[in-house]
Amino acid sequence: MRKLDVNNFRAYTTEHGVCDLGEVDPNHEYLTVIKAELCLDGEHTGFDVAGRDKEPHEKTIGSTTGYRIKRDAMNRAGYHSPDDIFDVADDESQDLTDIFSVLLDKCFLETVATGDIIVIDRVVVNERYRGHDFGLKMIQKILGMHDYSFASLLVAPTDHLISSMALAKKKLMLHYARVGFERIKGTSVMVLPKHKFHEQLKPKMQKVPVIG
């Protein structure tokens, strides 16, 4: 296999709406899906109008999916409270429910009155290409292309035995901390206020930064 170089890869992002808080008017969409794909020496055709994936022209070796909650749009429509944000998240997925339950319980949503919220939901890199920070680079791509007040993610390893779950979580948290994420004390949720976003990855850390 040839030497891996991020310059041999291109990342693309796309976005489409999935939730409208019960409104029929398409202007009232408050949550959208966002996605970045990492393709080897090729381009990705993106999404069609219905939001379904088209086949990439070249090999896709990684992907990151997430959500953007359009808080400014909610505020303009009269949805101002943290409970309104939770309702939008709760209607979409269990992971979003788990994340926003923590954010609501810790009063984190009340500290940020405006600005969209990015949630990183899933990061996948082909096993052959792991160990080169491509997952973090996809997260950086998503965060660098959107305006937001803070980002969040739930650290939940899926391919480890229960006996090694704590160690797996710590390793992932140390990994995400290189972008600027911090753990909310006593939880598996990490947050990243926009002003702490790092366009250049931090060196590997020994201790997970904690807030709250």
GROMACS .gro file of C-alpha atoms in nm:
model
  212
    1MET     CA    1   0.000   0.000   0.000
    2ARG     CA    2   0.130   0.343  -0.089
    3LYS     CA    3   0.224   0.597   0.174
    4LEU     CA    4  -0.087   0.767   0.309
    5ASP     CA    5  -0.105   1.143   0.275
    6VAL     CA    6  -0.411   1.352   0.353
    7ASN     CA    7  -0.344   1.539   0.029
    8ASN     CA    8  -0.444   1.221  -0.154
    9PHE     CA    9  -0.790   1.247  -0.003
   10ARG     CA   10  -1.080   1.483  -0.047
   11ALA     CA   11  -1.361   1.545   0.200
   12TYR     CA   12  -1.708   1.655   0.099
   13THR     CA   13  -2.005   1.761   0.307
   14THR     CA   14  -2.373   1.769   0.228
   15GLU     CA   15  -2.688   1.843   0.421
   16HIS     CA   16  -3.060   1.772   0.402
   17GLY     CA   17  -3.360   1.825   0.627
   18VAL     CA   18  -3.521   1.549   0.829
   19CYS     CA   19  -3.739   1.715   1.091
   20ASP     CA   20  -3.980   2.006   1.103
   21LEU     CA   21  -4.124   2.003   1.457
   22GLY     CA   22  -4.466   1.908   1.318
   23GLU     CA   23  -4.491   2.205   1.082
   24VAL     CA   24  -4.581   2.157   0.714
   25ASP     CA   25  -4.402   2.470   0.590
   26PRO     CA   26  -4.053   2.364   0.468
   27ASN     CA   27  -3.913   2.691   0.603
   28HIS     CA   28  -3.973   2.551   0.953
   29GLU     CA   29  -3.712   2.279   0.934
   30TYR     CA   30  -3.510   2.293   1.254
   31LEU     CA   31  -3.292   1.985   1.224
   32THR     CA   32  -3.082   1.864   0.931
   33VAL     CA   33  -2.853   1.570   0.869
   34ILE     CA   34  -2.492   1.654   0.781
   35LYS     CA   35  -2.237   1.418   0.636
   36ALA     CA   36  -1.872   1.417   0.534
   37GLU     CA   37  -1.714   1.146   0.323
   38LEU     CA   38  -1.347   1.080   0.265
   39CYS     CA   39  -1.277   0.952  -0.085
   40LEU     CA   40  -0.952   0.813  -0.223
   41ASP     CA   41  -0.837   1.007  -0.531
   42GLY     CA   42  -1.192   1.075  -0.646
   43GLU     CA   43  -1.505   1.278  -0.612
   44HIS     CA   44  -1.842   1.209  -0.457
   45THR     CA   45  -2.160   1.288  -0.642
   46GLY     CA   46  -2.338   1.406  -0.328
   47PHE     CA   47  -2.707   1.364  -0.249
   48ASP     CA   48  -2.999   1.378  -0.486
   49VAL     CA   49  -3.299   1.597  -0.409
   50ALA     CA   50  -3.458   1.329  -0.191
   51GLY     CA   51  -3.147   1.301   0.027
   52ARG     CA   52  -3.056   0.950  -0.087
   53ASP     CA   53  -2.693   0.860  -0.137
   54LYS     CA   54  -2.561   0.831  -0.491
   55GLU     CA   55  -2.271   0.599  -0.559
   56PRO     CA   56  -1.925   0.760  -0.531
   57HIS     CA   57  -1.715   0.762  -0.846
   58GLU     CA   58  -1.414   0.645  -0.649
   59LYS     CA   59  -1.346   0.451  -0.332
   60THR     CA   60  -1.498   0.593  -0.012
   61ILE     CA   61  -1.278   0.503   0.283
   62GLY     CA   62  -1.455   0.688   0.564
   63SER     CA   63  -1.764   0.884   0.661
   64THR     CA   64  -1.893   1.102   0.941
   65THR     CA   65  -2.260   1.175   1.001
   66GLY     CA   66  -2.422   1.419   1.237
   67TYR     CA   67  -2.702   1.667   1.291
   68ARG     CA   68  -2.738   2.043   1.290
   69ILE     CA   69  -3.008   2.189   1.513
   70LYS     CA   70  -3.098   2.529   1.374
   71ARG     CA   71  -3.141   2.718   1.697
   72ASP     CA   72  -3.152   3.062   1.540
   73ALA     CA   73  -3.435   2.948   1.313
   74MET     CA   74  -3.616   2.808   1.617
   75ASN     CA   75  -3.576   3.137   1.802
   76ARG     CA   76  -3.721   3.327   1.507
   77ALA     CA   77  -4.020   3.092   1.507
   78GLY     CA   78  -4.080   3.144   1.879
   79TYR     CA   79  -3.917   2.827   2.013
   80HIS     CA   80  -3.676   2.969   2.270
   81SER     CA   81  -3.653   2.727   2.560
   82PRO     CA   82  -3.408   2.441   2.620
   83ASP     CA   83  -3.712   2.211   2.634
   84ASP     CA   84  -3.796   2.307   2.274
   85ILE     CA   85  -3.446   2.204   2.165
   86PHE     CA   86  -3.480   1.876   2.353
   87ASP     CA   87  -3.812   1.806   2.179
   88VAL     CA   88  -3.650   1.844   1.837
   89ALA     CA   89  -3.364   1.612   1.934
   90ASP     CA   90  -3.590   1.360   2.108
   91ASP     CA   91  -3.798   1.312   1.794
   92GLU     CA   92  -3.497   1.208   1.584
   93SER     CA   93  -3.285   0.940   1.756
   94GLN     CA   94  -3.201   0.775   2.087
   95ASP     CA   95  -2.842   0.904   2.076
   96LEU     CA   96  -2.967   1.261   2.039
   97THR     CA   97  -3.207   1.202   2.328
   98ASP     CA   98  -2.920   1.076   2.546
   99ILE     CA   99  -2.698   1.372   2.457
  100PHE     CA  100  -2.959   1.639   2.509
  101SER     CA  101  -3.083   1.479   2.831
  102VAL     CA  102  -2.734   1.545   2.970
  103LEU     CA  103  -2.716   1.897   2.821
  104LEU     CA  104  -3.056   1.978   2.969
  105ASP     CA  105  -2.978   1.822   3.308
  106LYS     CA  106  -2.647   2.010   3.334
  107CYS     CA  107  -2.816   2.337   3.227
  108PHE     CA  108  -2.566   2.359   2.942
  109LEU     CA  109  -2.830   2.470   2.691
  110GLU     CA  110  -2.920   2.767   2.910
  111THR     CA  111  -2.567   2.905   2.889
  112VAL     CA  112  -2.583   2.940   2.510
  113ALA     CA  113  -2.878   3.155   2.409
  114THR     CA  114  -2.822   3.160   2.033
  115GLY     CA  115  -2.640   2.975   1.759
  116ASP     CA  116  -2.687   2.640   1.592
  117ILE     CA  117  -2.582   2.315   1.756
  118ILE     CA  118  -2.379   2.046   1.578
  119VAL     CA  119  -2.397   1.686   1.700
  120ILE     CA  120  -2.142   1.436   1.569
  121ASP     CA  121  -2.329   1.106   1.556
  122ARG     CA  122  -2.108   0.850   1.380
  123VAL     CA  123  -1.746   0.835   1.263
  124VAL     CA  124  -1.637   0.539   1.051
  125VAL     CA  125  -1.300   0.479   0.884
  126ASN     CA  126  -1.216   0.168   0.681
  127GLU     CA  127  -0.994  -0.052   0.900
  128ARG     CA  128  -0.714  -0.043   0.643
  129TYR     CA  129  -0.688   0.336   0.673
  130ARG     CA  130  -0.711   0.378   1.050
  131GLY     CA  131  -0.434   0.531   1.256
  132HIS     CA  132  -0.391   0.842   1.042
  133ASP     CA  133  -0.642   1.076   1.216
  134PHE     CA  134  -0.878   1.068   0.917
  135GLY     CA  135  -1.181   1.046   1.148
  136LEU     CA  136  -1.073   1.364   1.327
  137LYS     CA  137  -1.008   1.533   0.994
  138MET     CA  138  -1.365   1.458   0.884
  139ILE     CA  139  -1.497   1.606   1.208
  140GLN     CA  140  -1.283   1.914   1.145
  141LYS     CA  141  -1.425   1.935   0.794
  142ILE     CA  142  -1.783   1.937   0.923
  143LEU     CA  143  -1.712   2.188   1.199
  144GLY     CA  144  -1.511   2.410   0.969
  145MET     CA  145  -1.793   2.438   0.714
  146HIS     CA  146  -2.081   2.526   0.946
  147ASP     CA  147  -2.163   2.814   1.175
  148TYR     CA  148  -2.256   2.698   1.525
  149SER     CA  149  -2.241   2.791   1.893
  150PHE     CA  150  -2.117   2.454   2.015
  151ALA     CA  151  -2.077   2.093   1.902
  152SER     CA  152  -2.139   1.777   2.101
  153LEU     CA  153  -2.098   1.402   2.077
  154LEU     CA  154  -2.170   1.088   2.279
  155VAL     CA  155  -1.872   0.860   2.342
  156ALA     CA  156  -2.012   0.509   2.305
  157PRO     CA  157  -1.769   0.242   2.179
  158THR     CA  158  -1.948  -0.040   1.997
  159ASP     CA  159  -1.675  -0.296   1.928
  160HIS     CA  160  -1.529  -0.357   2.273
  161LEU     CA  161  -1.602  -0.608   2.548
  162ILE     CA  162  -1.778  -0.472   2.856
  163SER     CA  163  -1.461  -0.534   3.057
  164SER     CA  164  -1.268  -0.294   2.837
  165MET     CA  165  -1.545  -0.037   2.785
  166ALA     CA  166  -1.405   0.217   3.033
  167LEU     CA  167  -1.062   0.205   2.868
  168ALA     CA  168  -1.216   0.229   2.521
  169LYS     CA  169  -1.416   0.536   2.627
  170LYS     CA  170  -1.110   0.705   2.771
  171LYS     CA  171  -0.911   0.643   2.453
  172LEU     CA  172  -1.190   0.789   2.239
  173MET     CA  173  -1.225   1.091   2.467
  174LEU     CA  174  -0.851   1.157   2.447
  175HIS     CA  175  -0.882   1.124   2.070
  176TYR     CA  176  -1.170   1.374   2.037
  177ALA     CA  177  -0.999   1.613   2.278
  178ARG     CA  178  -0.740   1.675   2.007
  179VAL     CA  179  -1.007   1.870   1.815
  180GLY     CA  180  -1.104   2.061   2.133
  181PHE     CA  181  -1.386   1.851   2.282
  182GLU     CA  182  -1.419   1.843   2.661
  183ARG     CA  183  -1.602   1.588   2.872
  184ILE     CA  184  -1.901   1.697   3.078
  185LYS     CA  185  -1.812   1.577   3.427
  186GLY     CA  186  -1.965   1.243   3.524
  187THR     CA  187  -2.103   1.169   3.176
  188SER     CA  188  -2.005   1.020   2.840
  189VAL     CA  189  -2.102   1.340   2.658
  190MET     CA  190  -1.839   1.578   2.522
  191VAL     CA  191  -1.890   1.937   2.409
  192LEU     CA  192  -1.694   2.184   2.203
  193PRO     CA  193  -1.777   2.558   2.214
  194LYS     CA  194  -1.687   2.707   1.878
  195HIS     CA  195  -1.415   2.931   2.022
  196LYS     CA  196  -1.230   2.618   2.140
  197PHE     CA  197  -1.235   2.447   1.799
  198HIS     CA  198  -0.884   2.361   1.679
  199GLU     CA  199  -0.819   2.379   1.304
  200GLN     CA  200  -0.487   2.210   1.374
  201LEU     CA  201  -0.502   1.889   1.578
  202LYS     CA  202  -0.359   1.907   1.928
  203PRO     CA  203  -0.079   1.669   2.024
  204LYS     CA  204  -0.190   1.343   2.186
  205MET     CA  205  -0.300   1.396   2.547
  206GLN     CA  206  -0.265   1.199   2.868
  207LYS     CA  207  -0.568   1.344   3.048
  208VAL     CA  208  -0.923   1.411   2.928
  209PRO     CA  209  -1.025   1.776   2.977
  210VAL     CA  210  -1.340   1.804   3.192
  211ILE     CA  211  -1.597   2.081   3.240
  212GLY     CA  212  -1.893   2.114   3.472
   0.00000   0.00000   0.00000
